[in-house]
Coordinates of C-alpha atoms in Angstrom, one line a residue:
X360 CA 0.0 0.0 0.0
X361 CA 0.8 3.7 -0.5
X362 CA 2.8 5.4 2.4
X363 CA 3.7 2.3 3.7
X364 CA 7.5 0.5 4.1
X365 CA 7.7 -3.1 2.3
X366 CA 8.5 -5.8 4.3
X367 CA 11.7 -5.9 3.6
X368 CA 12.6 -2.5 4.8
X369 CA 10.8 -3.4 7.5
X370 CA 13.1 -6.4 8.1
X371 CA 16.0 -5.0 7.3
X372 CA 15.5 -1.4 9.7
X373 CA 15.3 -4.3 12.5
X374 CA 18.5 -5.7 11.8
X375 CA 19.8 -2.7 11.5
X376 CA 18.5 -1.7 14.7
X377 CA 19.8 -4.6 16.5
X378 CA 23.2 -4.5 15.3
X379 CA 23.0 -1.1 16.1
X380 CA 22.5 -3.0 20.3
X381 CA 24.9 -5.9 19.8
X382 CA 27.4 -3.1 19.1
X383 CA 27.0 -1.4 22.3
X384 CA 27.1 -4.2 24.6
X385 CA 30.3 -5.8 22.5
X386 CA 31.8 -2.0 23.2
X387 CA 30.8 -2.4 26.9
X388 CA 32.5 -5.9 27.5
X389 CA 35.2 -5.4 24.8
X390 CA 37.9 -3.9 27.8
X391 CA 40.7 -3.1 26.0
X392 CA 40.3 -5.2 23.0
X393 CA 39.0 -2.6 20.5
X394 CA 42.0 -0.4 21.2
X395 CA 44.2 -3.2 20.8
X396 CA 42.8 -3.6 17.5
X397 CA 43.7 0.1 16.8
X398 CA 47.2 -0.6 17.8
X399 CA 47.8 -3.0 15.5
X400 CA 45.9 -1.3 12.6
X401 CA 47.4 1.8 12.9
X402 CA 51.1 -0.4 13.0
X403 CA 50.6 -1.6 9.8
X404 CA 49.2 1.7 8.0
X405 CA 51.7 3.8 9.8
X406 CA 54.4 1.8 8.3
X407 CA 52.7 1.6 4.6
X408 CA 52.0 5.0 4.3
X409 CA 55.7 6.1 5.1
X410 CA 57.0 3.9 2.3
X411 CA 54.1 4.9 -0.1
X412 CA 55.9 7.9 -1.7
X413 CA 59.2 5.9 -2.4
X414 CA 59.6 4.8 -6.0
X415 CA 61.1 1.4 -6.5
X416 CA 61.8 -1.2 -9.1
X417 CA 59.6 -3.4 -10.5
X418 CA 59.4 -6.5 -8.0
X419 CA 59.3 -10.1 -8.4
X420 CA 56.5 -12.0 -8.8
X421 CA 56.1 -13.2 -5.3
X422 CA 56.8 -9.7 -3.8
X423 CA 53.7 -8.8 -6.0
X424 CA 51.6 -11.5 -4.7
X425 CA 52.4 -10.4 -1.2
X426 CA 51.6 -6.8 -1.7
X427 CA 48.2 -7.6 -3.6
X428 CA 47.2 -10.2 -0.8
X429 CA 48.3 -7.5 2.0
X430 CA 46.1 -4.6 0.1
X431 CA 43.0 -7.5 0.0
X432 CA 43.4 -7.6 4.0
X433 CA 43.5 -4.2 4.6
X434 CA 40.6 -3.6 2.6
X435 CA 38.6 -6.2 4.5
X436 CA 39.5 -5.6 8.0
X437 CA 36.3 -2.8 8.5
X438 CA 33.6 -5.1 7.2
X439 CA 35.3 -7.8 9.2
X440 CA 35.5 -5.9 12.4
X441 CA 32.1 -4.3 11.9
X442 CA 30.5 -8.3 11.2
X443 CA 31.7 -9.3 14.9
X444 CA 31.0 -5.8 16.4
X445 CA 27.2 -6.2 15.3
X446 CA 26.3 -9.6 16.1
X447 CA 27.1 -11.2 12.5
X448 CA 29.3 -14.3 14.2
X449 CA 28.8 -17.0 10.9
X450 CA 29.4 -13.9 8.6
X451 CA 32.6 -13.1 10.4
X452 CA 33.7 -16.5 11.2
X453 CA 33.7 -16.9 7.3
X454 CA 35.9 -13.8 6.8
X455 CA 38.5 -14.8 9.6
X456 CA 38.8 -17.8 7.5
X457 CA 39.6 -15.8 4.4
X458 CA 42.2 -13.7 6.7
X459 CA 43.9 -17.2 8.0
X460 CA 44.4 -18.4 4.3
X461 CA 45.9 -14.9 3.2
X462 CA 48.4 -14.7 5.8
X463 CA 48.9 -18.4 4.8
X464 CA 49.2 -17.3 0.7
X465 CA 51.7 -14.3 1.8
X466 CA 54.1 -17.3 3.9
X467 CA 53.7 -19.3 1.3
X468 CA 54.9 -16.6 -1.2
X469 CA 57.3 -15.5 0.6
X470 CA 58.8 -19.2 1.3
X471 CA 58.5 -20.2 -2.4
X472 CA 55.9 -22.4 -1.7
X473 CA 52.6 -20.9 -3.5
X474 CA 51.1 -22.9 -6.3
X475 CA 48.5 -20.6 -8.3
X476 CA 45.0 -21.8 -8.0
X477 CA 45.5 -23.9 -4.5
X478 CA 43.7 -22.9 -1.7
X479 CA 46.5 -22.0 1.2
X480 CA 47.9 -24.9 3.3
X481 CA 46.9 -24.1 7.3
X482 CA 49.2 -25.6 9.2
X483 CA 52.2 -25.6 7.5
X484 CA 54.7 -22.1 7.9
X485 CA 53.7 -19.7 9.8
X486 CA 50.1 -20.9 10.6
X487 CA 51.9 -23.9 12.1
X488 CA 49.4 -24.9 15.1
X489 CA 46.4 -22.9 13.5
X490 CA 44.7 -26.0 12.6
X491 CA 42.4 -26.8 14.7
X492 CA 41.7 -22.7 15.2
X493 CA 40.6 -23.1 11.5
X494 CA 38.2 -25.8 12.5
X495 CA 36.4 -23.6 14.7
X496 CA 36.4 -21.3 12.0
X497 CA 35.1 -23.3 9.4
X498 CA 32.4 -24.7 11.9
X499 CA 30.6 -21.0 12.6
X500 CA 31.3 -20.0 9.5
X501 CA 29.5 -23.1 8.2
X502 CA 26.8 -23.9 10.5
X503 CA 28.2 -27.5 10.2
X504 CA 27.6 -28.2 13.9
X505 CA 24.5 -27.7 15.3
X506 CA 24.3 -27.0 18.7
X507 CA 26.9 -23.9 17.8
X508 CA 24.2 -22.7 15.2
X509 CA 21.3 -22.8 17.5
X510 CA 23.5 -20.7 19.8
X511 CA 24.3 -18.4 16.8
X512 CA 21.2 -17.8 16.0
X513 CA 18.3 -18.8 19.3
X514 CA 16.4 -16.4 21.1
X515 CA 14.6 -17.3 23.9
X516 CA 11.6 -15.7 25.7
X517 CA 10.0 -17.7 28.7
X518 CA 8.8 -20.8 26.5
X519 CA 9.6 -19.3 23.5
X520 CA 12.6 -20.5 22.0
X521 CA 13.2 -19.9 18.0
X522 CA 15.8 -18.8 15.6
X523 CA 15.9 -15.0 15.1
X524 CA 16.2 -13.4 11.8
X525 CA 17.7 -10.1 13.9
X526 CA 21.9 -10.3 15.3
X527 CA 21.6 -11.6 18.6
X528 CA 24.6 -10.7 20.8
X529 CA 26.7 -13.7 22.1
X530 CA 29.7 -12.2 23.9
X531 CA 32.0 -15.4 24.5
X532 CA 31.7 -15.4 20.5
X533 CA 33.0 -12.0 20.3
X534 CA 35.2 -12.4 22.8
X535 CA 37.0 -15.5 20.3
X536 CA 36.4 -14.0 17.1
X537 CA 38.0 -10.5 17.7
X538 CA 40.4 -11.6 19.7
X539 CA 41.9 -13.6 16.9
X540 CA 40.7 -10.7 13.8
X541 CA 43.4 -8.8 16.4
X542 CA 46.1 -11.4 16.3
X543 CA 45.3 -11.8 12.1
X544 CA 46.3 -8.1 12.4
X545 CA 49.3 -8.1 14.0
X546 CA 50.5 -11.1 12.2
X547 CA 49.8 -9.4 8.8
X548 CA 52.1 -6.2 9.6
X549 CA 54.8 -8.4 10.5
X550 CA 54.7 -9.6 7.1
X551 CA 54.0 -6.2 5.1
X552 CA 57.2 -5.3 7.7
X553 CA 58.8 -8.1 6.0
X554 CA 58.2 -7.0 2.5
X555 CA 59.7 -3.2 3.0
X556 CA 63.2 -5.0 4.7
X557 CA 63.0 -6.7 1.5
X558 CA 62.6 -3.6 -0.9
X559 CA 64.0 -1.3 1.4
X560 CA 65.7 -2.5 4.2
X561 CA 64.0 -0.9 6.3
X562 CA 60.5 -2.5 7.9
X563 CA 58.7 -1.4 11.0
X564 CA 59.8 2.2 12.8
X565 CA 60.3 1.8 16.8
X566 CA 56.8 3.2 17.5
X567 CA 55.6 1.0 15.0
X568 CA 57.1 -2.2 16.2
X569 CA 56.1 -0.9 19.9
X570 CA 51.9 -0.2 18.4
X571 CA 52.3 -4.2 16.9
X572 CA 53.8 -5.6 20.4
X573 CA 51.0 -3.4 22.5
X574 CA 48.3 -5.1 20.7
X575 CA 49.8 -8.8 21.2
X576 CA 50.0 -8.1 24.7
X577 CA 46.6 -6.7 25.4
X578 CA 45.4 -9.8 23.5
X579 CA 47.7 -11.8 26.1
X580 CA 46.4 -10.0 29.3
X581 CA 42.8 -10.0 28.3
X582 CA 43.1 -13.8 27.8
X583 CA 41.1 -14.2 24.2
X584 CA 43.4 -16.0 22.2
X585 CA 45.5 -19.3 23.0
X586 CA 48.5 -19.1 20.4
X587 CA 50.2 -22.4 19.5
X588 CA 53.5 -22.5 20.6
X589 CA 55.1 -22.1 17.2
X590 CA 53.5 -18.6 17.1
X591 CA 55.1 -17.5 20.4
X592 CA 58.7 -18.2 19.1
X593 CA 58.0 -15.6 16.5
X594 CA 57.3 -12.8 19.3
X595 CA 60.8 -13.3 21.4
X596 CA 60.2 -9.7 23.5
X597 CA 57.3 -10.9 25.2
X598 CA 57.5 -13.5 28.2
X599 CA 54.5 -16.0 27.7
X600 CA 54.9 -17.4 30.9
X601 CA 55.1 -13.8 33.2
X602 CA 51.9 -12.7 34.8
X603 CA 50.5 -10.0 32.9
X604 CA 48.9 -7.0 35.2
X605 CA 45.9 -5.2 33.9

């Protein structure tokens, strides 16, 4: 009818409206998690856009694969963040997955190990010990088990329980998955660092390095992430086993 919103505005003003909720409470019960995500953003921009302005040669090909996978991460990492911050857990699950396998493709790159066409081997390089992280992924991301989906999905009021079409706002799931979009984040300016020492010979400045260190450790103190040991090897300035004061 005239003067009236179709039902699908209708449905989609009440998502928007409940992400618009799941946002505040994730904000409320984030602690320091969303500025250790700006930490390590603003690492690995900081350090890109100082080399921007440089001119250099044409690269090789693998030093082009690693830039163009870098610049696809970047360009994700809003719509990621914003798909955890509002309540869209499957939706982000599925792009953590896609983050995993870049950093993955850039390792493999950079280790002469990429074959054109293959989907990224977790496990192997430097997501040694991700494994079983990427299951959990894959599971969210793919409703494939289904007391997780219910949970993704159920609302319940009194005897009314039933899957909601709205975000519903699950904070040990937020809690998981930004912890590790954080991590994903930190891991991919140690490679983009990589890739300048490589072309320049210069990577990360000392504020830089010290924005990509605060981040780990705030993921460390606030307890969200369990890194395989491999991973900790890579980070030799932070003691893993010392008690971490808030």
């Amino acid at each position: 009818m005239a003067g009236e919103y179709s039902p699908a505005v209708k449905l989609l003003s009440a998502q928007m409206e409940a992400r618009e909720k799941v946002r505040i409470a994730w904000k409320r019960d984030a602690g320091d998690l969303i500025d250790a995500h700006q930490f390590a953003l603003s690492a690995v921009y900081a350090m890109i856009d100082r080399f921007s302005g440089r001119r250099f040669d044409k690269q090789p090909a693998a030093i082009e694969g690693r830039m163009s996978l870098t610049a696809q991460f970047i360009q994700g990492v809003d719509i990621c963040e914003t798909s955890i911050s509002e309540g869209l857990y499957s939706q982000a699950a599925a792009l953590l997955k896609q983050q995993l396998e870049t950093i993955a493709a850039i390792d493999e790159f950079e280790n002469d190990r990429r074959k054109d066409g293959k989907t990224p081997n977790i496990g192997k390089g430097i997501t040694a010990g991700f494994g079983p992280i990427y299951g959990d992924l894959n599971g969210i991301a793919h409703v494939s088990r289904h007391e997780l989906a219910r949970q993704l999905i159920t609302v319940e009021n009194g005897d009314i329980c039933a899957p909601s079409l709205i975000p519903q706002y699950n904070r040990d799931h937020a809690r998981f998955l930004y912890g590790y979009h954080v991590y994903f984040i930190v891991e991919i300016g140690r490679q983009t660092a990589r890739i300048f020492e490589e072309i320049f010979g210069k990577g990360f400045s000392k504020e830089e390095s010290e924005l990509n260190i605060l981040a780990m450790m705030v993921l460390l103190r606030e307890k969200v992430i369990e890194l395989p040991s491999e991973v900790k090897k890579r980070f030799p300035n932070i003691d893993f086993d010392k008690p971490i004061r808030a």
